[in-house]
Amino acid sequence: MAEQIPDFHYIPTYSREVTTDHLIRTGYVHAVYEELVRKHQEASGTNELKGASFFLCGWKNMIDEAKQRIQALGYDRKSIHQELYG
């Protein structure tokens, strides 16, 4: 997919599992997308948001918090795609 879509980032993030795979992030996913937005803003020298789609899968409370935090960053709710787990 990364070959077909420029600037595509797939960052699997496990909140509880322990992994030695350097491509998988651990902890809460909120820190991951907030870090990506912050890094883009620092690199561009502006507060401009880069176009993004967010694909979330998890428990309802996590999804609800993620939607609030992503919207607080300035993204539209339409850029958030979700699948509830459990």
mmCIF file of C-alpha atoms in Angstrom, residues 22-76:
data_model
loop_
_atom_site.group_PDB
_atom_site.id
_atom_site.type_symbol
_atom_site.label_atom_id
_atom_site.label_comp_id
_atom_site.label_asym_id
_atom_site.label_seq_id
_atom_site.Cartn_x
_atom_site.Cartn_y
_atom_site.Cartn_z
ATOM 1 C CA HIS A 22 10.980 -2.402 16.134
ATOM 2 C CA LEU A 23 8.167 -1.578 13.665
ATOM 3 C CA ILE A 24 5.453 -1.938 16.296
ATOM 4 C CA ARG A 25 4.802 0.833 18.795
ATOM 5 C CA THR A 26 3.632 0.096 22.318
ATOM 6 C CA GLY A 27 1.523 2.166 24.669
ATOM 7 C CA TYR A 28 -1.584 4.140 23.890
ATOM 8 C CA VAL A 29 -2.171 5.083 20.250
ATOM 9 C CA HIS A 30 -2.938 8.709 21.150
ATOM 10 C CA ALA A 31 0.757 9.469 21.652
ATOM 11 C CA VAL A 32 1.554 8.055 18.203
ATOM 12 C CA TYR A 33 -0.769 10.220 16.105
ATOM 13 C CA GLU A 34 -0.125 13.307 18.241
ATOM 14 C CA GLU A 35 3.628 12.810 17.734
ATOM 15 C CA LEU A 36 3.201 12.459 13.952
ATOM 16 C CA VAL A 37 1.173 15.677 13.768
ATOM 17 C CA ARG A 38 3.701 17.514 15.971
ATOM 18 C CA LYS A 39 6.666 16.284 13.876
ATOM 19 C CA HIS A 40 4.980 17.413 10.655
ATOM 20 C CA GLN A 41 4.245 20.831 12.110
ATOM 21 C CA GLU A 42 7.817 21.210 13.356
ATOM 22 C CA ALA A 43 9.252 20.138 9.994
ATOM 23 C CA SER A 44 7.010 22.512 8.060
ATOM 24 C CA GLY A 45 7.470 25.370 10.524
ATOM 25 C CA THR A 46 3.707 25.945 10.620
ATOM 26 C CA ASN A 47 0.650 24.757 12.493
ATOM 27 C CA GLU A 48 -0.799 23.560 9.197
ATOM 28 C CA LEU A 49 -2.385 20.122 9.288
ATOM 29 C CA LYS A 50 -1.345 17.550 6.740
ATOM 30 C CA GLY A 51 -4.212 15.651 5.143
ATOM 31 C CA ALA A 52 -4.772 12.388 6.976
ATOM 32 C CA SER A 53 -7.125 9.490 7.495
ATOM 33 C CA PHE A 54 -7.181 7.721 10.845
ATOM 34 C CA PHE A 55 -8.135 4.048 11.054
ATOM 35 C CA LEU A 56 -8.866 2.931 14.602
ATOM 36 C CA CYS A 57 -9.803 -0.441 16.022
ATOM 37 C CA GLY A 58 -10.339 -1.009 19.714
ATOM 38 C CA TRP A 59 -12.612 -0.714 22.698
ATOM 39 C CA LYS A 60 -15.336 1.958 22.709
ATOM 40 C CA ASN A 61 -13.651 4.137 25.347
ATOM 41 C CA MET A 62 -10.391 4.211 23.379
ATOM 42 C CA ILE A 63 -12.199 5.013 20.130
ATOM 43 C CA ASP A 64 -14.239 7.781 21.789
ATOM 44 C CA GLU A 65 -11.137 9.367 23.317
ATOM 45 C CA ALA A 66 -9.224 9.084 20.051
ATOM 46 C CA LYS A 67 -12.029 10.774 18.110
ATOM 47 C CA GLN A 68 -12.082 13.650 20.601
ATOM 48 C CA ARG A 69 -8.307 14.074 20.547
ATOM 49 C CA ILE A 70 -8.012 13.868 16.752
ATOM 50 C CA GLN A 71 -10.752 16.463 16.354
ATOM 51 C CA ALA A 72 -9.051 18.655 18.986
ATOM 52 C CA LEU A 73 -5.951 18.570 16.759
ATOM 53 C CA GLY A 74 -8.116 20.149 14.047
ATOM 54 C CA TYR A 75 -9.061 17.160 11.898
ATOM 55 C CA ASP A 76 -12.601 16.621 10.647
#
